[in-house]
PDB file of C-alpha atoms in Angstrom:
ATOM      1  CA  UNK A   1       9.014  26.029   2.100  1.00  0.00           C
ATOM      2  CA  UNK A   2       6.368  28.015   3.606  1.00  0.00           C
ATOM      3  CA  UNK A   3       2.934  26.950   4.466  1.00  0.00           C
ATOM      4  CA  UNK A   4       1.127  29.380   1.304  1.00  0.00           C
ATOM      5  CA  UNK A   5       3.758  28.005  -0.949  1.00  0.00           C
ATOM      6  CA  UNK A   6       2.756  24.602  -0.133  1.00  0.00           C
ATOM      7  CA  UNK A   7      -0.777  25.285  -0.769  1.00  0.00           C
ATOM      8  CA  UNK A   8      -0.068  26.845  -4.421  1.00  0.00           C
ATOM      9  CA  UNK A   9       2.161  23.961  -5.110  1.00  0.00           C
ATOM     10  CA  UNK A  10      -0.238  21.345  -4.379  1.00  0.00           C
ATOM     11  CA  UNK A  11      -3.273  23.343  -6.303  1.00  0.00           C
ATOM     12  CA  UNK A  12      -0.944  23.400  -8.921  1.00  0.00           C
ATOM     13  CA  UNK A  13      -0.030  19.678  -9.021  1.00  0.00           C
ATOM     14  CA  UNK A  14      -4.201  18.980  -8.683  1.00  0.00           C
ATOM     15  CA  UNK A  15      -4.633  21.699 -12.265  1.00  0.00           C
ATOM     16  CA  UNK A  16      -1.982  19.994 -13.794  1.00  0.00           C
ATOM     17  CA  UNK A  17      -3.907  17.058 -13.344  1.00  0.00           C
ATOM     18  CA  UNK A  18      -7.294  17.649 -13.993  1.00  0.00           C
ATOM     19  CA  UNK A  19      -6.341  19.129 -16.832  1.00  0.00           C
ATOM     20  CA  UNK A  20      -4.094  15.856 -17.758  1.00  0.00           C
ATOM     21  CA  UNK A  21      -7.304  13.769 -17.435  1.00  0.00           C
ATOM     22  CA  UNK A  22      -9.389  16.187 -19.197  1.00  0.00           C
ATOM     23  CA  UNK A  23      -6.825  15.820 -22.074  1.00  0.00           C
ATOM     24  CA  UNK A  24      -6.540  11.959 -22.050  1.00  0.00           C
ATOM     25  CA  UNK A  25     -10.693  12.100 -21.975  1.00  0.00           C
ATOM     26  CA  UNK A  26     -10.613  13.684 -25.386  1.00  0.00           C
ATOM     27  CA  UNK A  27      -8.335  10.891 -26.879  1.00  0.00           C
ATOM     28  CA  UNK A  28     -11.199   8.652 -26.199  1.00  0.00           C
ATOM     29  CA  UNK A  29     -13.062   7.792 -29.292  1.00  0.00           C
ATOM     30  CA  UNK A  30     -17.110   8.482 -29.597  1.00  0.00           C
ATOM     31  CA  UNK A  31     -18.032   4.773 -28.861  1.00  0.00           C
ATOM     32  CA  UNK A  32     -15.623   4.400 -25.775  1.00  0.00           C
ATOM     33  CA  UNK A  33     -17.056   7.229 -24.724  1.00  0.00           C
ATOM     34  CA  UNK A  34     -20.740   6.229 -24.886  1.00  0.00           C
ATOM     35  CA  UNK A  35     -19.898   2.469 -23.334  1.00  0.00           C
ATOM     36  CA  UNK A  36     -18.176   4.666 -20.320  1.00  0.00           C
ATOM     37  CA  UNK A  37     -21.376   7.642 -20.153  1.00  0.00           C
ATOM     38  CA  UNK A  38     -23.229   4.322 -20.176  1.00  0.00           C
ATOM     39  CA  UNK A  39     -21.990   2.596 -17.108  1.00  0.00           C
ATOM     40  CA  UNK A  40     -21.344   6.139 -15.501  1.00  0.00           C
ATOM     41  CA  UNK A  41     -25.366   5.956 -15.301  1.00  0.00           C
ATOM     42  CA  UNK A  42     -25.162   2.514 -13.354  1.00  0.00           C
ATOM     43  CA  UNK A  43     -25.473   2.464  -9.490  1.00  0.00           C
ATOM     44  CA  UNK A  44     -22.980   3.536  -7.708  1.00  0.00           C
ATOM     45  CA  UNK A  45     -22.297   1.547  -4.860  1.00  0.00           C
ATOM     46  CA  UNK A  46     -22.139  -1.910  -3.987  1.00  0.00           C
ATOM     47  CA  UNK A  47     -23.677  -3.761  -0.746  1.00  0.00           C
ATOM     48  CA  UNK A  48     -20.435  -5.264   0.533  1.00  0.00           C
ATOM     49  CA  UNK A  49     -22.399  -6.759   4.060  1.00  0.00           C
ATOM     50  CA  UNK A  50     -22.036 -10.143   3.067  1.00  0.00           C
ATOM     51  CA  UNK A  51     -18.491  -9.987   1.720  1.00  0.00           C
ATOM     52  CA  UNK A  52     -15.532 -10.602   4.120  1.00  0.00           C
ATOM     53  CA  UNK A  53     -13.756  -8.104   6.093  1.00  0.00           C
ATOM     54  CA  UNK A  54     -11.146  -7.756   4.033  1.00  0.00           C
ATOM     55  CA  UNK A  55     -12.599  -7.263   1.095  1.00  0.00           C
ATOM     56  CA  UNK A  56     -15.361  -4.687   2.942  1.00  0.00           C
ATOM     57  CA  UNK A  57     -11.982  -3.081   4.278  1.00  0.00           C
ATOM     58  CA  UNK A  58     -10.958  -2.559   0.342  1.00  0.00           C
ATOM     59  CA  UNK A  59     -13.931  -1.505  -1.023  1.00  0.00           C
ATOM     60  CA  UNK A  60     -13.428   1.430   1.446  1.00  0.00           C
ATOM     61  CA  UNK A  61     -10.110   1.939   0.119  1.00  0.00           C
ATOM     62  CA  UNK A  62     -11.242   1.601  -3.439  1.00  0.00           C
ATOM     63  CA  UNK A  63     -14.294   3.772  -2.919  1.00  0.00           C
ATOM     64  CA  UNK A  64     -11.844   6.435  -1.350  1.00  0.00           C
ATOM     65  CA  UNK A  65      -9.560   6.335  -4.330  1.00  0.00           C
ATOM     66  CA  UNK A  66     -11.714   6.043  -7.382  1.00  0.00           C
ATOM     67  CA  UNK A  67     -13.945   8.170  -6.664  1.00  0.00           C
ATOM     68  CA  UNK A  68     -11.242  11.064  -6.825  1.00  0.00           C
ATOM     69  CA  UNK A  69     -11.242  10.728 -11.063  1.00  0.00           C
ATOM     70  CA  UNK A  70     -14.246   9.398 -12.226  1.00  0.00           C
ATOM     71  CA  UNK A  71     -17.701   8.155 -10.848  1.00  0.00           C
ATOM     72  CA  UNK A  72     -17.247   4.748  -8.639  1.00  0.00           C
ATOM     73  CA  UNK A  73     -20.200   3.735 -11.157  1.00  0.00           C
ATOM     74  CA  UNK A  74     -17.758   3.469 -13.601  1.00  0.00           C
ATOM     75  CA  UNK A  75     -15.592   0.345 -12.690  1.00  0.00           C
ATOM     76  CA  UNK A  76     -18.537  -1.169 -10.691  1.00  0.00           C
ATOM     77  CA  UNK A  77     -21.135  -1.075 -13.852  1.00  0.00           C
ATOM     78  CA  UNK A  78     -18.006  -2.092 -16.593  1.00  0.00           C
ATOM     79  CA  UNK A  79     -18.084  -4.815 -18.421  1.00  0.00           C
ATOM     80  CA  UNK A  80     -14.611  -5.933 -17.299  1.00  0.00           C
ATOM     81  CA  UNK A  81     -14.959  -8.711 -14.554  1.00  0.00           C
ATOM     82  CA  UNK A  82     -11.436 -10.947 -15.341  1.00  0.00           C
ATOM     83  CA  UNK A  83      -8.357 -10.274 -13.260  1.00  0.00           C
ATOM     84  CA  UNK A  84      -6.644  -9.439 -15.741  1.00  0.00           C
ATOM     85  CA  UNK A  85      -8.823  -6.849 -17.017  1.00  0.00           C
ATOM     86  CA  UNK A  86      -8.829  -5.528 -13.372  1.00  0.00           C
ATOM     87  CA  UNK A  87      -4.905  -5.616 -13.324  1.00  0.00           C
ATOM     88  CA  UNK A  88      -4.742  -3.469 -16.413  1.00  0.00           C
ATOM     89  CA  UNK A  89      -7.558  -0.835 -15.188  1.00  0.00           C
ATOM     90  CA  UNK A  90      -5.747  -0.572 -11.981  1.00  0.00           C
ATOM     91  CA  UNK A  91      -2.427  -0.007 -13.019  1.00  0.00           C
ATOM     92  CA  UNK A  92      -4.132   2.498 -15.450  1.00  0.00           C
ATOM     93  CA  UNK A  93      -5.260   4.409 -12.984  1.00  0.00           C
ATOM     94  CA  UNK A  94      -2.625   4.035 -10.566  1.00  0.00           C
ATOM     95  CA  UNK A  95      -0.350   5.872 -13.629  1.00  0.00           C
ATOM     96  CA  UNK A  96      -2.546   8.518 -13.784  1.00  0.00           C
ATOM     97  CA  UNK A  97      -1.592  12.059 -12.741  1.00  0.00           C
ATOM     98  CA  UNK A  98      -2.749  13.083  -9.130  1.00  0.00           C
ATOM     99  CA  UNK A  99      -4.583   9.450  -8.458  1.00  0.00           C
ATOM    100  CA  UNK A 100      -1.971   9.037  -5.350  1.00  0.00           C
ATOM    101  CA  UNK A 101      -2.983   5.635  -5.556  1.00  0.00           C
ATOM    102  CA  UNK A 102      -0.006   3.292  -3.971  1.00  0.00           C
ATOM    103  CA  UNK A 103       1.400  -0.015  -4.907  1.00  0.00           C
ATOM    104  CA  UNK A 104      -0.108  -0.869  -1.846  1.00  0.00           C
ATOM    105  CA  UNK A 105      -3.854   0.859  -2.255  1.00  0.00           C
ATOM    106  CA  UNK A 106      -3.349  -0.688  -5.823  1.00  0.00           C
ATOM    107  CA  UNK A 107      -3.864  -4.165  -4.811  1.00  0.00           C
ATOM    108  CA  UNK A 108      -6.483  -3.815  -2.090  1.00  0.00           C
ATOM    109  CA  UNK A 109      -8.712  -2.035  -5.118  1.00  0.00           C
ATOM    110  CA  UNK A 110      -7.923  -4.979  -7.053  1.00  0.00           C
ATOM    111  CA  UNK A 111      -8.867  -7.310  -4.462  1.00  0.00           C
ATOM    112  CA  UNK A 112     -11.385  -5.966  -3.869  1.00  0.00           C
ATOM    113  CA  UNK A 113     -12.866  -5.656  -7.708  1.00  0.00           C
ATOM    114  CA  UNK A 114     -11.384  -9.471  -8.484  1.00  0.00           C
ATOM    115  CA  UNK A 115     -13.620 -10.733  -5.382  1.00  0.00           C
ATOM    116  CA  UNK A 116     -16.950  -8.760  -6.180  1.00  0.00           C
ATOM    117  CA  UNK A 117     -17.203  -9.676  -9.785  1.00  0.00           C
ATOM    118  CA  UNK A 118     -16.594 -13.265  -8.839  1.00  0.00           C
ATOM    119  CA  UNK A 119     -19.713 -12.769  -6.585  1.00  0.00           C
ATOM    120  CA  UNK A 120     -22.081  -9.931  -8.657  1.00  0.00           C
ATOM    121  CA  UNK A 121     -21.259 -10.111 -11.934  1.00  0.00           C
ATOM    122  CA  UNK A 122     -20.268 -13.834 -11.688  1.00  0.00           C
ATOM    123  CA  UNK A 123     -22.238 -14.956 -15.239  1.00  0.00           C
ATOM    124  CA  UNK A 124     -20.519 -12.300 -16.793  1.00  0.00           C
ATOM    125  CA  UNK A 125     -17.346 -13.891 -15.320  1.00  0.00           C
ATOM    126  CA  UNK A 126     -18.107 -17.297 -16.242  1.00  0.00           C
ATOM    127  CA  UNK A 127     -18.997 -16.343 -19.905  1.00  0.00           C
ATOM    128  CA  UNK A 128     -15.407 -14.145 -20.704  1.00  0.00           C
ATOM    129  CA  UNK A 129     -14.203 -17.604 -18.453  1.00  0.00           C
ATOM    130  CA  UNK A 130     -15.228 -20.105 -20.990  1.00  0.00           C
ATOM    131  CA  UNK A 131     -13.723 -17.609 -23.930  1.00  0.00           C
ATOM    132  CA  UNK A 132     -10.562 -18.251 -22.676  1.00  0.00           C
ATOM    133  CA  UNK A 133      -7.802 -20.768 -23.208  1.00  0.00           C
ATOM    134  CA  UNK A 134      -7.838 -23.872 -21.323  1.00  0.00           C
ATOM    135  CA  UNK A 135      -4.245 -22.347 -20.142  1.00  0.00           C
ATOM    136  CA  UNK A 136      -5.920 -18.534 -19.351  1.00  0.00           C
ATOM    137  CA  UNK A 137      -8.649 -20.069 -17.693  1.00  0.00           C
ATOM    138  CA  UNK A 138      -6.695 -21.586 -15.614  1.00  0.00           C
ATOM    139  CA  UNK A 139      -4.656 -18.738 -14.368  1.00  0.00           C
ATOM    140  CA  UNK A 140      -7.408 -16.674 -14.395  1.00  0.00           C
ATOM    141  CA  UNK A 141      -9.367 -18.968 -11.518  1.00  0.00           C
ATOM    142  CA  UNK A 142      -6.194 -19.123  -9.918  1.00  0.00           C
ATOM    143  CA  UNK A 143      -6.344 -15.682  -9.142  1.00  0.00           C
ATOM    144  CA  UNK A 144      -9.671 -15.428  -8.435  1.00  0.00           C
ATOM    145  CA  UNK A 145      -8.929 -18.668  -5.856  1.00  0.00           C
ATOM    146  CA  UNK A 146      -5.960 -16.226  -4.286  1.00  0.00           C
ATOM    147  CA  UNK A 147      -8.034 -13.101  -3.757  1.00  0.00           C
ATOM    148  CA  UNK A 148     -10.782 -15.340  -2.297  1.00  0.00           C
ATOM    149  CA  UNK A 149      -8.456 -17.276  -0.116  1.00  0.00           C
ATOM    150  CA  UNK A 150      -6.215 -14.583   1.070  1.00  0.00           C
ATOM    151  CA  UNK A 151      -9.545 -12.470   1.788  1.00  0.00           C
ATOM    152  CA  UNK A 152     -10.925 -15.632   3.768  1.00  0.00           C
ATOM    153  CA  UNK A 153     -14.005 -16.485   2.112  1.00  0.00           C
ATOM    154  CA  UNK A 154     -14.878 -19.764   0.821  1.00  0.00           C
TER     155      UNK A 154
END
């Protein structure tokens, strides 16, 4: 395949989907979409100097990647803040047409989004925390302990 044919392919495969997104945008019901204009509006950017390497290392990543669909205000001014929640917003995205976001990029954004709402949005943390099961609760501070451990923090 020639180099102009390569070109049109991939600006075909970036139409496709934008137009995909724009599409799955309209499926969103008025009050989703107000609760998303609303933390679209937020700051968008985080002061990662005090957080580890590792995690500075995947807000890069993350910054680099989410920023390709949507405002990075978006995740960082949402009301989700469990891993869980992050797991399923991740692999969301991930799914989505043209994100080119990797098993691999996956989990470093997910890291990285785990570790700063344990440290900036931590009372919103500990109040969905204390919602959950005894059992949930549990797992859910278990992975918060593994993305803190594994990114060296205390």
């Amino acid at each position: 395949m020639n180099v102009s044919r390569a070109a049109l392919l991939a600006t075909a495969v970036v139409l496709v989907a934008a137009v995909s997104a724009r599409a799955a945008d309209d499926e969103i019901d008025a009050a989703t979409k107000a609760r998303i204009a609303e933390f679209d509006k937020g700051t968008a950017t985080v002061d990662v100097s005090a957080y580890p390497k590792l995690i500075k290392d995947d807000y890069r990543v993350f910054a680099q990647h989410c920023s390709v669909c949507h405002t990075l205000a978006r995740p960082i001014n949402s009301d989700f803040a469990l891993p869980d929640e992050w797991s399923r917003y991740v692999k969301r995205m991930m799914f989505k047409p043209g994100s080119m976001i990797t098993a691999k990029d996956a989990k470093k954004i997910y890291s990285f989004l785990v570790y700063d709402s344990s440290v900036r949005k931590k009372d919103m943390l500990d109040a969905k925390l204390e919602k959950l099961t005894p059992e949930e609760k549990a797992a859910a501070e278990a992975k918060i302990k593994e993305v803190t451990d594994e990114a060296g923090a205390k």
